[in-house]
Amino acid sequence: MKINLLFIAFALAASAMAQQRKEISLNEDWMFSRDNENWERVNIPHDWAISGPFDKKWDLQTVAIEQNGEKEKSEKSGRSGALPWIGKGYYSKTFNMPNHRCRAELIFDGAMSEPTVTVNGHKAGYWAYGYNAFRMDITDLVKPGENHLKVSLNNVEESSRWYPGGGIYRPVKLVLTGETRFDTWGTYVRTIKADKKKAFISIDTKILGADITKPSGTEVELYDDRGMIVAASHCNADAEGNIHTVLDFNKPKLWSPETPYLYKLVLTHKQDRKVLDRQAINVGVRTVEVSKEGGFMLNGKTRKIKGVCLHHDLGPLGTAENKAALIRQIKMMKAMGCDAIRTAHNVPSEMQMDICDSLGMMVMAESFDMWIYPKCKNGYARFFKEWGEKDIENLVLHHRNHPSIVMWSIGNEIPEQGGKDGLAISKRLQDLCHKLDPSRPVTQGLDRVDAALKSGVAQAMDVPGFNYRLHKYQKGIETLPQGFLLGSETASTVSSRGVYKFPVTVSDKNTYTDGQCNGYDTEYCSWSNLPDDDWKWQEDNSWVIGEFVWTGYDYLGEPTPYDNYWPSRSSYFGICDLAGLPKDRYFLYRSHWNKKEHTIHLLPHWTWNDRKGKITPVYCYTDGEEAELFVNGKSQGRIKKNKDSRLDRFRLRWNEVKYEPGEIKVVAYDGKGNKIGEDVRRTAGKPAAIKLSAECPDNTDMQLKADGNDMAFITVSMTDKDGIHCPTADNSLSFEVTGDGTFQAACNGDATSLEPFTQPQMRLFNGQLVVVVRSTKNAGKLRLTVTDKKLRLSETIELKTI
Ligand code: GAL
């Protein structure tokens, strides 16, 4: 083990200094109430609505969804999750201040919504937008010893097009400093130029509260990941406290999704040799450019963005942010070959951006789903005029040091895009982004493409983003001076994990009586398309610089195409389901995006009671060029991908296969005819065994951190006596957690299920579900036992917590 002497020295020095910057987490021991009378103890991040119960009454609406092209109003249920997020909520907590005088700042990373914050009974601040971080100086409101903090929240009906959650759903911290200090969001680090040989890093910062009569200076030091200084400079602030310097050094390790290398920048402000403040910031050395010639370039290299849009909820955890859950999402997307996320359609969290920095995931950081024109009655449009610029400012100032963020987005499908106002606002917001951060391009997702080209909005953006509308790409590129365009939102293909409908049809309007969508990945919406359609445009045209698929995961709310159907309360768009389990579509994207590993994935499952002799098409998702399919050993033909066919260019399909129980097997080959692998599906017998497999995303498998926050995600599957997955099992299971852990939630990915996530029992959906368990602060062991009472089956998994 390498001992990091410099960082140890840094830590010792920091602890010896008086009045050093201290960040204190305020996440524990809150009291929470919905009515200001009955209180319960909670920790934050907290989502008050996720326990349900699910009920259509919570968010029943009679509306026309204009974005979906609807003209007539109709009853909509589950549109924002059918969970009780609407209404008021109150949080209260005490915290301690030191005896000596210091400056105190509260930083919320987001609170849903319209948080009013009081400290010791005095109003300390308010922020309108539930998704944004905000900070407030509370120095004059606090006293030594115990202090009281209260947060009042208010969620108005019809204020969101999806499930926004309710509560203090992201962390809160208290930052204590001396009088002379760095402005917390005032430090700005960016790469000016970098290649393999040399990097130039520009650093701007601001000192507040300095005594200009005394000699002072700031040390700026850049450390590598072994704690060695790679560049340093000594700076003096100007009369306003501003500091600017450029560090240069040789042979930088460049940040990219493939090499997410992070340096650490340490700023130390001294006066009379005394350290007054110190700030440490992760730095990724990388450049981002867009141009007609190169399209999107990271570190000077053109790459097509392989992105997904993500809503902020974490499925059965609701919106209560959790590090392990976020890491799980990002790792799963990376394994698919995805290299970018779009935080649709709101400001991301600090924790998520830290994870993207360290794991290597590019980000389009978005701001708004509406400006002045409301998309839903009480949406952000109520605030935009007064708050729009403040929100952009907080988004950019808070997040501009994250190397993962490669682009800002000033809006999604903003109705004003077709008018003069839209052009003026677009320019104003884009200019504001440039002013606060000249290093990144700015985009917005345009859906009314003709109107946006006519108004000039599309031409005005650094990156013209087209949402869907592939048939407008050609006209777009002929009109756009930028010379490229981005699929800022693509696909919106719908499917349910493990559900297959016959006959298989390609359709933009299919619905079924069970409220599910077809797992053959051939169904989409009237405004959208199939993954294959996007790839054709991207492969055939260098000027399409990539895409952000709608969506990486299913999310709560927006159950299109079942907006009028009950029960249905979550989306079908996900590449993975709400539990985080991959749908077949995951392997379709993997086959196209993951260039490092082969993908050979067969569908559908091969356990049908009622399909003997019936046509049951078989698809293979593979990076291979051709493959041969066998049904019980009999060849169904060796077929090749076909560039001229919509569905055979990226998939291999045997459309005439007749079902007979037994086995289907595919053997796949690359373009040169070399075998690259096989996949098999077998007919399962009766459910006979429960199989458990654990993921501990923030630690090693089978091991959690005993910090009270770490989580494991245990996939529960039903198999027959031979271990073959039972693909339609819907057994009701119960869960018990013993030892040093607690049951957190369960989810089966069924959008029509009304079983609450936070009760320890649930039915399997197509043979699978996920149980989430949480560590306590005690190191030891936790055990999850999953029981099928009816079949008298039980299985236990044990995880260490350290
Ligand atoms: C888009 C919109 C998304 C989502 C999606 C569903 O038009 O930007 O928020 O509603 O449609 O297909």
JSON list of C-alpha atoms and ligand atoms in Angstrom, two decimals, residues 67-68 161-162 311 342 344-345 369 375 412-413 447 467-469 489 491-493 525 527-528 550-551 555 558 560 573, ligand 1:
[
{"chain": "A", "resi": 67, "resn": "GLN", "atom": "CA", "xyz": [-46.52, 17.84, -25.91]},
{"chain": "A", "resi": 68, "resn": "ASN", "atom": "CA", "xyz": [-48.11, 14.56, -26.94]},
{"chain": "A", "resi": 161, "resn": "ARG", "atom": "CA", "xyz": [-44.97, 16.37, -15.72]},
{"chain": "A", "resi": 162, "resn": "TRP", "atom": "CA", "xyz": [-43.40, 13.49, -13.75]},
{"chain": "A", "resi": 311, "resn": "HIS", "atom": "CA", "xyz": [-34.89, 11.53, -14.49]},
{"chain": "A", "resi": 342, "resn": "ARG", "atom": "CA", "xyz": [-28.55, 14.22, -19.69]},
{"chain": "A", "resi": 344, "resn": "ALA", "atom": "CA", "xyz": [-33.61, 15.59, -17.76]},
{"chain": "A", "resi": 345, "resn": "HIS", "atom": "CA", "xyz": [-35.02, 18.12, -17.27]},
{"chain": "A", "resi": 369, "resn": "ASP", "atom": "CA", "xyz": [-38.65, 22.02, -18.62]},
{"chain": "A", "resi": 375, "resn": "LYS", "atom": "CA", "xyz": [-46.54, 22.95, -19.79]},
{"chain": "A", "resi": 412, "resn": "ASN", "atom": "CA", "xyz": [-36.28, 21.14, -22.83]},
{"chain": "A", "resi": 413, "resn": "GLU", "atom": "CA", "xyz": [-38.95, 21.51, -25.50]},
{"chain": "A", "resi": 447, "resn": "ASP", "atom": "CA", "xyz": [-39.11, 19.66, -30.59]},
{"chain": "A", "resi": 467, "resn": "ASN", "atom": "CA", "xyz": [-35.66, 16.06, -29.79]},
{"chain": "A", "resi": 468, "resn": "TYR", "atom": "CA", "xyz": [-36.82, 13.17, -32.04]},
{"chain": "A", "resi": 469, "resn": "ARG", "atom": "CA", "xyz": [-37.95, 14.53, -35.47]},
{"chain": "A", "resi": 489, "resn": "GLU", "atom": "CA", "xyz": [-33.58, 13.38, -27.04]},
{"chain": "A", "resi": 491, "resn": "ALA", "atom": "CA", "xyz": [-36.07, 6.96, -29.35]},
{"chain": "A", "resi": 492, "resn": "SER", "atom": "CA", "xyz": [-38.81, 6.96, -26.67]},
{"chain": "A", "resi": 493, "resn": "THR", "atom": "CA", "xyz": [-39.23, 3.32, -27.54]},
{"chain": "A", "resi": 525, "resn": "CYS", "atom": "CA", "xyz": [-44.86, 6.95, -29.63]},
{"chain": "A", "resi": 527, "resn": "TRP", "atom": "CA", "xyz": [-43.60, 11.63, -31.91]},
{"chain": "A", "resi": 528, "resn": "SER", "atom": "CA", "xyz": [-40.77, 9.18, -31.54]},
{"chain": "A", "resi": 550, "resn": "TRP", "atom": "CA", "xyz": [-35.16, 8.69, -23.63]},
{"chain": "A", "resi": 551, "resn": "THR", "atom": "CA", "xyz": [-34.46, 7.05, -21.07]},
{"chain": "A", "resi": 555, "resn": "TYR", "atom": "CA", "xyz": [-39.02, 6.55, -13.86]},
{"chain": "A", "resi": 558, "resn": "GLU", "atom": "CA", "xyz": [-45.48, 9.63, -17.28]},
{"chain": "A", "resi": 560, "resn": "THR", "atom": "CA", "xyz": [-47.18, 6.76, -21.78]},
{"chain": "A", "resi": 573, "resn": "PHE", "atom": "CA", "xyz": [-39.34, 4.23, -21.86]},
{"chain": "B", "resi": 1, "resn": "GAL", "atom": "C1", "xyz": [-40.38, 14.33, -24.75]},
{"chain": "B", "resi": 1, "resn": "GAL", "atom": "C2", "xyz": [-40.14, 15.10, -23.47]},
{"chain": "B", "resi": 1, "resn": "GAL", "atom": "C3", "xyz": [-39.82, 14.16, -22.32]},
{"chain": "B", "resi": 1, "resn": "GAL", "atom": "C4", "xyz": [-40.81, 13.05, -22.29]},
{"chain": "B", "resi": 1, "resn": "GAL", "atom": "C5", "xyz": [-40.77, 12.32, -23.60]},
{"chain": "B", "resi": 1, "resn": "GAL", "atom": "C6", "xyz": [-41.64, 11.10, -23.67]},
{"chain": "B", "resi": 1, "resn": "GAL", "atom": "O1", "xyz": [-41.01, 15.07, -25.71]},
{"chain": "B", "resi": 1, "resn": "GAL", "atom": "O2", "xyz": [-39.07, 15.97, -23.64]},
{"chain": "B", "resi": 1, "resn": "GAL", "atom": "O3", "xyz": [-39.85, 14.87, -21.11]},
{"chain": "B", "resi": 1, "resn": "GAL", "atom": "O4", "xyz": [-42.07, 13.58, -22.04]},
{"chain": "B", "resi": 1, "resn": "GAL", "atom": "O5", "xyz": [-41.18, 13.21, -24.60]},
{"chain": "B", "resi": 1, "resn": "GAL", "atom": "O6", "xyz": [-41.57, 10.54, -24.95]}
]
